[in-house]
mmCIF file of C-alpha atoms and ligand atoms in Angstrom:
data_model
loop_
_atom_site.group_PDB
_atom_site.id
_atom_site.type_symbol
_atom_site.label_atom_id
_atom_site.label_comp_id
_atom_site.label_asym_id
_atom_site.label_seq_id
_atom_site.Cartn_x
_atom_site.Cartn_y
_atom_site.Cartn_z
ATOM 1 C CA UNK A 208 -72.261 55.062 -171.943
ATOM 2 C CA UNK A 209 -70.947 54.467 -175.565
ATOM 3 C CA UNK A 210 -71.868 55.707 -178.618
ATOM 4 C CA UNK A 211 -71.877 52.452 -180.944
ATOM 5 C CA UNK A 212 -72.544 53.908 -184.062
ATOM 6 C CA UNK A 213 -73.692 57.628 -185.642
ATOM 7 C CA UNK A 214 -75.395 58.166 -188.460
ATOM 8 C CA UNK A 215 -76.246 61.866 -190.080
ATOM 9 C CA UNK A 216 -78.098 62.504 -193.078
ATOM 10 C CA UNK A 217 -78.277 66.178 -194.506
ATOM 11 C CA UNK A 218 -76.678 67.488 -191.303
ATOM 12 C CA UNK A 219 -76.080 70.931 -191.585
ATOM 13 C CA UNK A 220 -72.559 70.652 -194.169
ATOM 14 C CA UNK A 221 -72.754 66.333 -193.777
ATOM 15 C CA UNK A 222 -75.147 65.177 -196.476
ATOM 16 C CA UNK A 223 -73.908 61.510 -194.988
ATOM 17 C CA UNK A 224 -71.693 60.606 -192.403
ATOM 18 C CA UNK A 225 -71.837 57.119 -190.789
ATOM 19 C CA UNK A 226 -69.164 56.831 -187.920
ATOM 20 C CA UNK A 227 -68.189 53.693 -185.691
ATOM 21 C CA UNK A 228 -66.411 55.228 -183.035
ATOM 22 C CA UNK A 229 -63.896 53.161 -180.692
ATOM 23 C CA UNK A 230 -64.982 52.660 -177.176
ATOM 24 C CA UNK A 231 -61.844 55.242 -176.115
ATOM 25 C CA UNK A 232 -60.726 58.201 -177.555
ATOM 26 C CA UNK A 233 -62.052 59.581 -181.766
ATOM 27 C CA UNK A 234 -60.434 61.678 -183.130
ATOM 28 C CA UNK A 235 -62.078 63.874 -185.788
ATOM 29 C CA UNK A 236 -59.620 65.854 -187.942
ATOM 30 C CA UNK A 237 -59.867 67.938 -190.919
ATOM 31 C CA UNK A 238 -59.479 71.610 -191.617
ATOM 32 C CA UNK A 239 -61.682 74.644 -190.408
ATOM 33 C CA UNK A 240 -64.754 74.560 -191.446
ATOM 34 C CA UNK A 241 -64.915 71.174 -192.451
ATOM 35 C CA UNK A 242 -68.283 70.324 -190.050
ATOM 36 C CA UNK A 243 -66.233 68.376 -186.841
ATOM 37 C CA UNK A 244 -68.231 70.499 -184.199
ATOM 38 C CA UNK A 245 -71.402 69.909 -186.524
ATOM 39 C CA UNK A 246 -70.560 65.550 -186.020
ATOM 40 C CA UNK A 247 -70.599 66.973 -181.664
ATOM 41 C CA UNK A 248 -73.337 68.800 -182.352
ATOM 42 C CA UNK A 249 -75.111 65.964 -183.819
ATOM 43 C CA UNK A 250 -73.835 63.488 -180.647
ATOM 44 C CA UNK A 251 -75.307 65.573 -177.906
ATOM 45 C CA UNK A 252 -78.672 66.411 -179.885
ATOM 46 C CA UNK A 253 -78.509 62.518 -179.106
ATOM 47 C CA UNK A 254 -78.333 62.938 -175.078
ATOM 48 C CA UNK A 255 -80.189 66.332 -174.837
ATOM 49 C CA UNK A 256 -82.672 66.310 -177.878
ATOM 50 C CA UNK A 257 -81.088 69.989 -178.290
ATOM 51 C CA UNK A 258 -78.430 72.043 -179.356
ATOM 52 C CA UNK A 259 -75.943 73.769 -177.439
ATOM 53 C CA UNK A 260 -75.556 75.909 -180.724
ATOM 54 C CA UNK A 261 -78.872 77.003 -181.473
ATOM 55 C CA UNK A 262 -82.682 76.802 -180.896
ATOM 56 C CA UNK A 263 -83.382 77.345 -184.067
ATOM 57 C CA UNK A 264 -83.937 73.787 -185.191
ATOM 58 C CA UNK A 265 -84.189 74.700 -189.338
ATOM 59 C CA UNK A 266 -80.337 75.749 -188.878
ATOM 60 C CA UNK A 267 -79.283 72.445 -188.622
ATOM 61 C CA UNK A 268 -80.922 71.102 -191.500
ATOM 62 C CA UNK A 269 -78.876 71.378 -194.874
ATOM 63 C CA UNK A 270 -79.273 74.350 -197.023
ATOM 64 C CA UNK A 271 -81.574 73.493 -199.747
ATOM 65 C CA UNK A 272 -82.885 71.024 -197.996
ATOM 66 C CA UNK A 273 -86.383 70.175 -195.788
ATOM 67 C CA UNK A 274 -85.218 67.930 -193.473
ATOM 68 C CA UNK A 275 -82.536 66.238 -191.898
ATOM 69 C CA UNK A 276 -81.540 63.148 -189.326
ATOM 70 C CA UNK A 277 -79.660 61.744 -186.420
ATOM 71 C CA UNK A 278 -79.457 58.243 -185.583
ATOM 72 C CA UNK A 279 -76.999 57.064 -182.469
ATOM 73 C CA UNK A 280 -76.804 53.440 -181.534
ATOM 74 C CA UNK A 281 -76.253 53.507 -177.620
ATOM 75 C CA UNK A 282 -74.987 50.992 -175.266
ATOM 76 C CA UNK A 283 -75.529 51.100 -171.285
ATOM 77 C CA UNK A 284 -75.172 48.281 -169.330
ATOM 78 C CA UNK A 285 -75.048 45.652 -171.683
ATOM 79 C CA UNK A 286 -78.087 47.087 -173.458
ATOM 80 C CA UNK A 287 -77.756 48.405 -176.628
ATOM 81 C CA UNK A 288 -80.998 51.287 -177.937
ATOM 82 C CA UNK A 289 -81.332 53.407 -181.000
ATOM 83 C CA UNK A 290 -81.755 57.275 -181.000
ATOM 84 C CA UNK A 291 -83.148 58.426 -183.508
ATOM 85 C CA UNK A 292 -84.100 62.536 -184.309
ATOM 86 C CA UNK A 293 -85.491 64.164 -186.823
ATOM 87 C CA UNK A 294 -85.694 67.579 -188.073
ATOM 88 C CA UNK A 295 -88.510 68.915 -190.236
ATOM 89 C CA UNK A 296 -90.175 72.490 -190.209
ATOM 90 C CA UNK A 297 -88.534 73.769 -187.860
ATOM 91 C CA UNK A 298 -89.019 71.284 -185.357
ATOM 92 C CA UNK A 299 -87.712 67.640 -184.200
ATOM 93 C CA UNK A 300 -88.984 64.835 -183.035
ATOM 94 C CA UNK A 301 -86.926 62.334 -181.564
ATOM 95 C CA UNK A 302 -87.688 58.398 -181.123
ATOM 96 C CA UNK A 303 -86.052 55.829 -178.645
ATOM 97 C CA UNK A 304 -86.103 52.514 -180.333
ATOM 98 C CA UNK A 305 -88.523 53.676 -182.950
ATOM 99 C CA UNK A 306 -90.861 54.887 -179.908
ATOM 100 C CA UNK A 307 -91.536 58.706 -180.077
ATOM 101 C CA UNK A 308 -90.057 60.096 -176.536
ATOM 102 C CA UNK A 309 -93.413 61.537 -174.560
ATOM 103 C CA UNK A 310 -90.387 63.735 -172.704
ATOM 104 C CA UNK A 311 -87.195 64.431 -173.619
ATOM 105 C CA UNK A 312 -85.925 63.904 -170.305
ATOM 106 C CA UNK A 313 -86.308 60.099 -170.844
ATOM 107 C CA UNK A 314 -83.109 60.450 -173.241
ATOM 108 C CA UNK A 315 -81.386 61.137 -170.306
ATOM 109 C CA UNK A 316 -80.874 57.047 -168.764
ATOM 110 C CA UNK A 317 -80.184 55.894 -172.516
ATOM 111 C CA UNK A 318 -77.330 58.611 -173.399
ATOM 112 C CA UNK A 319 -75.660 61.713 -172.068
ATOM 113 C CA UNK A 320 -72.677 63.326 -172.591
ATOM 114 C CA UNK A 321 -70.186 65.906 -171.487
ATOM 115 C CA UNK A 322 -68.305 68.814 -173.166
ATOM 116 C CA UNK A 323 -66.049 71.544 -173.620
ATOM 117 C CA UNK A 324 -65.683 74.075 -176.550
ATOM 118 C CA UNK A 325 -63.876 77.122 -177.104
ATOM 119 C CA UNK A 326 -66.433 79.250 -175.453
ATOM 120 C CA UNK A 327 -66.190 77.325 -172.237
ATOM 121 C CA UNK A 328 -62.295 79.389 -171.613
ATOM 122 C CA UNK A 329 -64.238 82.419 -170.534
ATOM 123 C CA UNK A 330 -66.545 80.227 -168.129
ATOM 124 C CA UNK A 331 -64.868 82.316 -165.213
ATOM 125 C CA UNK A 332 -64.208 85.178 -166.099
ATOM 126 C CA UNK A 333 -67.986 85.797 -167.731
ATOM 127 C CA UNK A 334 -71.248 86.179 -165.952
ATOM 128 C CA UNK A 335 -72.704 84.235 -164.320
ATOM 129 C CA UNK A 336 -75.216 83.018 -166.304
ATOM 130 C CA UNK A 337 -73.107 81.204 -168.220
ATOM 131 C CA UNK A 338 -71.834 79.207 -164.773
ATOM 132 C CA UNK A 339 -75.436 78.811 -163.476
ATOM 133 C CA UNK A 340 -76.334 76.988 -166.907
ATOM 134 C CA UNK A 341 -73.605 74.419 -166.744
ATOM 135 C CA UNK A 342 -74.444 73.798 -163.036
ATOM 136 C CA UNK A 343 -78.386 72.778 -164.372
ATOM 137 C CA UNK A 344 -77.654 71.339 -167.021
ATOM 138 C CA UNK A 345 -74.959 69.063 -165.454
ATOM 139 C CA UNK A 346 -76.944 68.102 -162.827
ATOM 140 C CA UNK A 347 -80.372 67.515 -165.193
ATOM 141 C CA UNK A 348 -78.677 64.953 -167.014
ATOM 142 C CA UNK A 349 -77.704 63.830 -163.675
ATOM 143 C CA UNK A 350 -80.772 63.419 -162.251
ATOM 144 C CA UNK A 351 -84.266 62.982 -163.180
ATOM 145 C CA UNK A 352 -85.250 64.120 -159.477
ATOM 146 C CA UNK A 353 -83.275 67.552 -160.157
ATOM 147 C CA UNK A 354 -84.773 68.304 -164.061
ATOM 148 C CA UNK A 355 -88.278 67.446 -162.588
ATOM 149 C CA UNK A 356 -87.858 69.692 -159.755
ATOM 150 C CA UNK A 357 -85.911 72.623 -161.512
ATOM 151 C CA UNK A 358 -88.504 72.571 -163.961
ATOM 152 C CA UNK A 359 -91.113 73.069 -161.441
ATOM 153 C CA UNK A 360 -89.450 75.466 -159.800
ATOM 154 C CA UNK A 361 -88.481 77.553 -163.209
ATOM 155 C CA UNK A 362 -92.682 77.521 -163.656
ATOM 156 C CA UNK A 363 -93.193 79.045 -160.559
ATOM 157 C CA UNK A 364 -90.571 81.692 -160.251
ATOM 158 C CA UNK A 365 -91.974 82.424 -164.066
ATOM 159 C CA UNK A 366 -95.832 83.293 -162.868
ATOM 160 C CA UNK A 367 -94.556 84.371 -159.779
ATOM 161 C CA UNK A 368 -92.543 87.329 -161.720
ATOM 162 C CA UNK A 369 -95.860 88.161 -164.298
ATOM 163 C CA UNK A 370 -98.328 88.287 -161.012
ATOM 164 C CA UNK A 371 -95.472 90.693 -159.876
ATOM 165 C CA UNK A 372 -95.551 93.069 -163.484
ATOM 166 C CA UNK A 373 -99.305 93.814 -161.837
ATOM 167 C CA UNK A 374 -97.326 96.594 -159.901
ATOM 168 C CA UNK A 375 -99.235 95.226 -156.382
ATOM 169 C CA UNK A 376 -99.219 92.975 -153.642
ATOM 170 C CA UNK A 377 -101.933 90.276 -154.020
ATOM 171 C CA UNK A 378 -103.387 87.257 -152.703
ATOM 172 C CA UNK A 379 -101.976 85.541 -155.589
ATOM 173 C CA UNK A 380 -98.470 86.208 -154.759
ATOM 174 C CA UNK A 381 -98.649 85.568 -151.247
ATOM 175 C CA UNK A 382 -99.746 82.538 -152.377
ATOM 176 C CA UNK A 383 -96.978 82.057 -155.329
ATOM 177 C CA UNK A 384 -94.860 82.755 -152.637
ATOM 178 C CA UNK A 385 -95.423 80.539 -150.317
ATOM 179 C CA UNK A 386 -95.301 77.717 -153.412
ATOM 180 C CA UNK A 387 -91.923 78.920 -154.772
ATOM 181 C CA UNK A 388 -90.182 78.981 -151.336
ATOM 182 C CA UNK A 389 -91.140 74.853 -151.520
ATOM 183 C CA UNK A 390 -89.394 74.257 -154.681
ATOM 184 C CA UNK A 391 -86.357 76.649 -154.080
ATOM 185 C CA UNK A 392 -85.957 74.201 -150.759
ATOM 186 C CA UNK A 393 -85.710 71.070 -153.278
ATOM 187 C CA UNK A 394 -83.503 72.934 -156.102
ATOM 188 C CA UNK A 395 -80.750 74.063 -153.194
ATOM 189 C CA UNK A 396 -80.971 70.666 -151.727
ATOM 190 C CA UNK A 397 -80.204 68.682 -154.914
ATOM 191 C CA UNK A 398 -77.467 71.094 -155.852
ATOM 192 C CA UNK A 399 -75.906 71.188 -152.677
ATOM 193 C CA UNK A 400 -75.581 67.064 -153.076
ATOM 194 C CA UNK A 401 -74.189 67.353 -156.651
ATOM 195 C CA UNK A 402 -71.749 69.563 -155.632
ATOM 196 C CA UNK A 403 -70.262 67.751 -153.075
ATOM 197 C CA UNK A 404 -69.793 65.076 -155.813
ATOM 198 C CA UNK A 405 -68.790 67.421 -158.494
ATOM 199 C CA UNK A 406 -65.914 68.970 -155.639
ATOM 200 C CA UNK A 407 -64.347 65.647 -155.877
ATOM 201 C CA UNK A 408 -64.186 64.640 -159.186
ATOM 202 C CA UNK A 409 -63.299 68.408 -160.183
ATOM 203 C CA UNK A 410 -60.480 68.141 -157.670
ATOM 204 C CA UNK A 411 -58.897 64.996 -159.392
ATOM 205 C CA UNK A 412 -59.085 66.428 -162.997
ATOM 206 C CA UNK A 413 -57.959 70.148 -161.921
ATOM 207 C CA UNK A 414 -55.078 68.154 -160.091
ATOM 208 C CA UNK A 415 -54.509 66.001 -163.417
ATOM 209 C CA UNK A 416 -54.073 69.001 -165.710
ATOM 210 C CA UNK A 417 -52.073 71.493 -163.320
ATOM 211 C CA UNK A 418 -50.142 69.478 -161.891
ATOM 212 C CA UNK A 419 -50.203 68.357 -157.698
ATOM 213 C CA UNK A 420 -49.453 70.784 -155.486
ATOM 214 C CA UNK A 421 -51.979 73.487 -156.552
ATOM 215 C CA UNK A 422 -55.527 73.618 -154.699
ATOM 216 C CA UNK A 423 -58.346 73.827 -156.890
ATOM 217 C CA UNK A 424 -62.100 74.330 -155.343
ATOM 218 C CA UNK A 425 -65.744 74.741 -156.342
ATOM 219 C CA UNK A 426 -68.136 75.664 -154.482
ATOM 220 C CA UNK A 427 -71.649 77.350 -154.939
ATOM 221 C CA UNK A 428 -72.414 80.676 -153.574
ATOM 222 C CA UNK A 429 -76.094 80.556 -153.045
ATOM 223 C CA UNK A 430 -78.459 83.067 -151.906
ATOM 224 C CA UNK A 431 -79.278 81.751 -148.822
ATOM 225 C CA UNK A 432 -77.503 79.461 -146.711
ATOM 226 C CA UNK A 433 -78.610 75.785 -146.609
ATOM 227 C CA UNK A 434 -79.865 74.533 -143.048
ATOM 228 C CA UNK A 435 -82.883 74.625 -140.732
ATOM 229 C CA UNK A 436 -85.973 76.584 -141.516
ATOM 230 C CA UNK A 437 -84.648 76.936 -145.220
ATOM 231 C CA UNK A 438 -88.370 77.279 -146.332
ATOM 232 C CA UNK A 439 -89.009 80.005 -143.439
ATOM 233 C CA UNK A 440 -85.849 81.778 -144.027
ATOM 234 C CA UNK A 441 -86.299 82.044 -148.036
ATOM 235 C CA UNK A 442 -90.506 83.002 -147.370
ATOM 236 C CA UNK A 443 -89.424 85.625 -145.156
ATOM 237 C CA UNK A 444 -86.475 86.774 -147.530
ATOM 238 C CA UNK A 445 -88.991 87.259 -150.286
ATOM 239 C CA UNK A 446 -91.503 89.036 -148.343
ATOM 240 C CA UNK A 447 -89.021 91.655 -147.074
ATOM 241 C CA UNK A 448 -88.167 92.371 -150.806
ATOM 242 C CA UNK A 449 -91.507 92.194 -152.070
ATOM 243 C CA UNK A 450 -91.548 95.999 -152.833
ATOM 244 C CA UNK A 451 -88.389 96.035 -154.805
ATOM 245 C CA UNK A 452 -89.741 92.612 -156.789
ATOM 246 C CA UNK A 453 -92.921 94.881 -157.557
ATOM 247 C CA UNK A 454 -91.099 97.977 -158.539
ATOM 248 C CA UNK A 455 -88.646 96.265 -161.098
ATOM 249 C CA UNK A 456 -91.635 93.181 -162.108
ATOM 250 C CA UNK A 457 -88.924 90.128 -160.896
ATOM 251 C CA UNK A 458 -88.014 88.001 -158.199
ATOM 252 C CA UNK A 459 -84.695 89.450 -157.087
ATOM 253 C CA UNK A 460 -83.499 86.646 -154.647
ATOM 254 C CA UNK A 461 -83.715 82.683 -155.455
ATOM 255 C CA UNK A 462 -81.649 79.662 -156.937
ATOM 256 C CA UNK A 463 -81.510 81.836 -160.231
ATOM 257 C CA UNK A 464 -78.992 84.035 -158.692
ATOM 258 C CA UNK A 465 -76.939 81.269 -157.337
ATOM 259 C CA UNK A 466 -73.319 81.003 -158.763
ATOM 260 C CA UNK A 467 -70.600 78.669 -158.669
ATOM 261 C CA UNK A 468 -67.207 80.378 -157.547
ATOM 262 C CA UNK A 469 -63.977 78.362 -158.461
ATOM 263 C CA UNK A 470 -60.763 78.581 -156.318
ATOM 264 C CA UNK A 471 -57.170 78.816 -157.333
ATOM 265 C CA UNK A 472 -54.768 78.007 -154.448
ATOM 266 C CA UNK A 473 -57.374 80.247 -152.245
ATOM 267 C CA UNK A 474 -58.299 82.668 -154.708
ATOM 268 C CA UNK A 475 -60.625 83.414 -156.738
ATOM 269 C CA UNK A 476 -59.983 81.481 -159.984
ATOM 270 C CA UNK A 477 -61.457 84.648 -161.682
ATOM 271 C CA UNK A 478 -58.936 87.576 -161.128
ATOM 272 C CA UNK A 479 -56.164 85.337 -159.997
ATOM 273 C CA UNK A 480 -55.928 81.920 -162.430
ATOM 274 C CA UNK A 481 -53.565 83.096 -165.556
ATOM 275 C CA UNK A 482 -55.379 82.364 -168.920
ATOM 276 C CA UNK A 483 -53.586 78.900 -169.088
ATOM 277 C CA UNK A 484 -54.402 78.106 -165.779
ATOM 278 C CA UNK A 485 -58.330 79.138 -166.214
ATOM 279 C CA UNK A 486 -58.226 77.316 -169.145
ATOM 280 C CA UNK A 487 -57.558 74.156 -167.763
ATOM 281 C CA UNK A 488 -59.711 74.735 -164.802
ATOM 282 C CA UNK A 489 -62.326 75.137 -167.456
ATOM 283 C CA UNK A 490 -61.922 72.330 -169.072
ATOM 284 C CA UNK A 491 -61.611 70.116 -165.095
ATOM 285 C CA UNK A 492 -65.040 71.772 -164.412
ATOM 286 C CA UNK A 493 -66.655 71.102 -167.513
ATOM 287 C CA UNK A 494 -65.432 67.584 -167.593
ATOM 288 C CA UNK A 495 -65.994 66.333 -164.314
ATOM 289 C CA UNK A 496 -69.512 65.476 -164.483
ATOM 290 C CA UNK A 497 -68.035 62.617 -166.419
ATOM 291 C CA UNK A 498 -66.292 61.293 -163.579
ATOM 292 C CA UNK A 499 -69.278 61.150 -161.087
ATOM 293 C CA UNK A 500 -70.074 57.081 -161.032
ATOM 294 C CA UNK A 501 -73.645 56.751 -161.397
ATOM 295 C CA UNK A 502 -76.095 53.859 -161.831
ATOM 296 C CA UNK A 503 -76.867 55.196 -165.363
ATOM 297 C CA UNK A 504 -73.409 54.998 -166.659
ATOM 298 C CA UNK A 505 -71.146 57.859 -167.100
ATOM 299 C CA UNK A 506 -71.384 60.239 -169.944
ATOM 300 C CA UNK A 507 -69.436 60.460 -173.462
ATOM 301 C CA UNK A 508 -67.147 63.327 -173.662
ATOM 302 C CA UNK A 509 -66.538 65.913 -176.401
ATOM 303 C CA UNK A 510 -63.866 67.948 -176.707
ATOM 304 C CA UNK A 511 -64.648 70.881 -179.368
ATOM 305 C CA UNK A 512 -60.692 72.060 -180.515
ATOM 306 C CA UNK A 513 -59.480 71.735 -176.778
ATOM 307 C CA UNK A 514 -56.114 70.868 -178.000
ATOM 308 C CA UNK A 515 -55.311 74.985 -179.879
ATOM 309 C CA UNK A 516 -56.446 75.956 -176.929
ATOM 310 C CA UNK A 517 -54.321 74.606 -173.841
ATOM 311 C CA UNK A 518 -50.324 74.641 -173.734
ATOM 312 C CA UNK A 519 -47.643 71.869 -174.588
ATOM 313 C CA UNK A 520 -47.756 70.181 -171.178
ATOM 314 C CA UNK A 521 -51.532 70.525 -170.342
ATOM 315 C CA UNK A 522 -52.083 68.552 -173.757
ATOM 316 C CA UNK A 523 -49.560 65.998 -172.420
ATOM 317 C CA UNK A 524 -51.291 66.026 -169.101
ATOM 318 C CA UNK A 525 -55.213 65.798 -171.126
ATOM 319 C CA UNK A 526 -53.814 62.893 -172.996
ATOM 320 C CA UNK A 527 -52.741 61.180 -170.168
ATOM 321 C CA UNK A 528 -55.771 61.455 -168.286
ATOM 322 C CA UNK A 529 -58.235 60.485 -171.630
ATOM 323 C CA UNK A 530 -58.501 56.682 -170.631
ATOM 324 C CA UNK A 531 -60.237 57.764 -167.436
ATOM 325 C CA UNK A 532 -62.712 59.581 -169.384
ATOM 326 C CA UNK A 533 -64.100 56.581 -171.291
ATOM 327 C CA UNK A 534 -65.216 57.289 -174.689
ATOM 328 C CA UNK A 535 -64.352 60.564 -176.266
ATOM 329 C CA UNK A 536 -64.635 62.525 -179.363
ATOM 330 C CA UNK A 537 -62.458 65.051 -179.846
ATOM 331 C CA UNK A 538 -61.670 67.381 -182.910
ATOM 332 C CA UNK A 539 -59.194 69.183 -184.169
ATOM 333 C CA UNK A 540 -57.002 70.547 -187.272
ATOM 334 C CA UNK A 541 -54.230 67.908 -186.347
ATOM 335 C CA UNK A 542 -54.558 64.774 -184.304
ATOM 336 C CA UNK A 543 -53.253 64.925 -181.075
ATOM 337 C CA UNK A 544 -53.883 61.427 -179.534
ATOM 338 C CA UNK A 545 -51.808 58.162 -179.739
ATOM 339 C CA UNK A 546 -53.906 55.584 -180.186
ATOM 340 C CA UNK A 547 -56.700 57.349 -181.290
ATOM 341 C CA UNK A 548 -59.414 55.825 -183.770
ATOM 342 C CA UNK A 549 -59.464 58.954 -186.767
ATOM 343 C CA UNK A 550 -62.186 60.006 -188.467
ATOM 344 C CA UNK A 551 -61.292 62.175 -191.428
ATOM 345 C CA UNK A 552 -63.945 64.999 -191.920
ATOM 346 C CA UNK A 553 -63.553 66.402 -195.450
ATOM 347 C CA UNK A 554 -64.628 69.976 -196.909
ATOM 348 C CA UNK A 555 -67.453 67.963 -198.677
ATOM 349 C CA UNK A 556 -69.044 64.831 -197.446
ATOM 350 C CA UNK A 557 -67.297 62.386 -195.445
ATOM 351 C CA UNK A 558 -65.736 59.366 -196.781
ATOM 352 C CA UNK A 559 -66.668 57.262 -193.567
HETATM 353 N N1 ADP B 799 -77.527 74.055 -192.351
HETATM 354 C C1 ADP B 799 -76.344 73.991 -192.980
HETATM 355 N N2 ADP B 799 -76.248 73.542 -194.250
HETATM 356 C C2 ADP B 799 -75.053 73.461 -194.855
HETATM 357 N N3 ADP B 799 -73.899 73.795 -194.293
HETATM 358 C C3 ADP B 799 -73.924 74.250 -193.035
HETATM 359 C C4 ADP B 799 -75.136 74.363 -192.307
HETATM 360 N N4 ADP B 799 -74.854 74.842 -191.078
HETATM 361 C C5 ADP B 799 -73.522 75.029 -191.051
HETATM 362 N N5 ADP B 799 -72.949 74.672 -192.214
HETATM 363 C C6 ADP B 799 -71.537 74.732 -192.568
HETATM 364 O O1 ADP B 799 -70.775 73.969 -191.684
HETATM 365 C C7 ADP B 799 -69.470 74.507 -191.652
HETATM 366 C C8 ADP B 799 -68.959 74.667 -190.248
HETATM 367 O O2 ADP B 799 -68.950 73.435 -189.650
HETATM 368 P P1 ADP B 799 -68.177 73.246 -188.272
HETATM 369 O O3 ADP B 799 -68.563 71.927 -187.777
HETATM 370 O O4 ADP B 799 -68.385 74.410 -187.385
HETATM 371 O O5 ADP B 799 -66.671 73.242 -188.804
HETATM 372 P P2 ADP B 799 -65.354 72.824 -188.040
HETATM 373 O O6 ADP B 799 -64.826 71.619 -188.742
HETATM 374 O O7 ADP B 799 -64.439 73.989 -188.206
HETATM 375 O O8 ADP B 799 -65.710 72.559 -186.629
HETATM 376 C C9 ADP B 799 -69.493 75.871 -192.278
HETATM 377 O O9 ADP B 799 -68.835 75.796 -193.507
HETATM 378 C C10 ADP B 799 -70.971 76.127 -192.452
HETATM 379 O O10 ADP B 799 -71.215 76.874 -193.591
HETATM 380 MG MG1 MG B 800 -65.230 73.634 -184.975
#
């Protein structure tokens, strides 16, 4: 996928930007504050129709302002479309080729992209939630089958755990039950294929920025083993911890406990990986969705500051491995890549 062109108007600190980034590697440079992560930002609103920021959409609209706009031009295939998305009240709206989407999950065959920010160093060493998330939304913009099926499975597990706040066992959540146990099949079925994919692209980037001769792994730890009689299994799970669901008003086993746990020569990235090394393994997990060849084109990648945050030799070693990565956008205080197109954000509004 390629972003063709990007256009912001009253953009949180851009009151216009127009951009027309190379198909490789953009560079956006300027000093703190100057509103690079707001022109990311702005790119994946275009593949997600949301923020990875905030969900609060009035923030991104410019102070003093009432509304504000994103427009990508987007090529796949040969086929170029226009993104367009609002912001108004407090809300968005967001059109594909001046059609208003019916879900935003039709965004997902026109543009996606991939990235990694400065939060993304303490992906191992935090909870888990903040693993889990990457894993669904990696694999929604994946696949349609997944976000369809997550979704219905999130819907479930969320009446499931209200019926349960009634403080008894019921027909109702027998019968919730017996539903969830369906979806929770589908959901470990679809991640347990993206993984295998993810192992092997994450093993070629891990191996790019540490070097050969160092084993890096990811695998998911789930909360019940894949395999025969999944449904059975997970149904009876449930029903022998219906008491404890009842007493604390939740669904204590299921795909939303799942986590992915990354390996370090063996260990457990976690307490073993140095902060360089998690780092970088970080940055390979985060990034390797992009590397997954898919009929629907591979993703654009962001990198938010990545270059403050890694060592002499691992920025060597990102550099190196860029052109792989198709089109990037990457910011930064300095510029970092030879070859690079440069966009130069200013404190005020961008000359671009
Ligand atoms: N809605 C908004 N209106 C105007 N300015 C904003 C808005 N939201 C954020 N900003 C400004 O954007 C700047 C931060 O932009 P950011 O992209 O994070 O900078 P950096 O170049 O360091 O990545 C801050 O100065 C902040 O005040
Ligand atoms: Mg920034």
């Amino acid at each position: 996928m390629i972003l063709r062109s990007l256009t912001l108007l009253r953009f949180r600190n851009h009151r216009k930007l127009v951009i027309a980034p190379s198909l490789g590697a953009n560079e956006l440079v300027g000093p703190n504050g100057a509103g690079k992560t707001n022109v990311l930002e702005a790119i994946d609103f275009l593949s997600l129709g949301r923020s990875w920021r905030t969900s609060d959409m009035g923030d991104v609209v410019q102070e003093g302002e009432s509304e504000a706009y994103v427009r990508g031009e987007v090529e796949e295939g040969g086929i170029t479309r226009r993104i367009e998305v609002s912001f108004r009240g407090g809300g968005r709206a967001v059109l594909l080729d001046g059609k208003p989407l019916a879900r935003l999950s039709d965004l997902r065959g026109a543009f996606s992209a991939v990235r990694f920010t400065p939060e993304d160093v303490s992906l191992f060493r935090g909870s888990p939630s903040g693993r889990r998330a990457f894993l669904d939304e990696a694999l929604s913009r994946l696949s349609g089958d997944y976000l369809l099926a997550y979704g219905r499975f999130r819907h479930l597990l969320e009446e499931r755990n209200r019926a349960l706040k009634g403080g008894r066992w019921t027909p109702l959540l027998e019968t919730l039950t017996e539903r969830l146990v369906v979806e929770e099949e589908r959901v470990e079925a679809l991640r347990g294929r993206f993984l295998e994919r993810l192992e092997g692209a994450f093993g070629t980037l891990s191996a790019a920025l540490l070097g050969e001769g160092r084993e890096a792994r990811v695998r998911l730890k789930r909360f019940l083993e894949p395999g025969e009689d999944f449904a059975r299994r997970a149904l009876a799970l449930h029903l022998s911890q219906k008491e404890r669901d009842l007493v604390l008003g939740s669904t204590q086993a299921g795909p939303q406990r799942d986590d992915l746990l990354v390996t370090l020569d063996g260990r457990e990235a976690a307490s073993y990986a140095s902060q360089g090394e998690s780092r970088a393994l970080a940055l390979a997990l985060r990034l390797a969705p992009a590397l997954i060849p898919k009929g629907a084109g591979r993703p654009v990648v962001l990198l938010d500051d990545v270059f403050g945050e890694l060592d002499q030799e691992r920025r060597r070693r990102l550099v190196a491995i860029l052109p792989r990565l198709g089109q990037s956008f990457i910011t930064g205080t300095t510029a970092h890549v030879a070859g690079a197109r440069r966009f130069h954000i200013g404190k005020k509004d961008s000359e671009e």
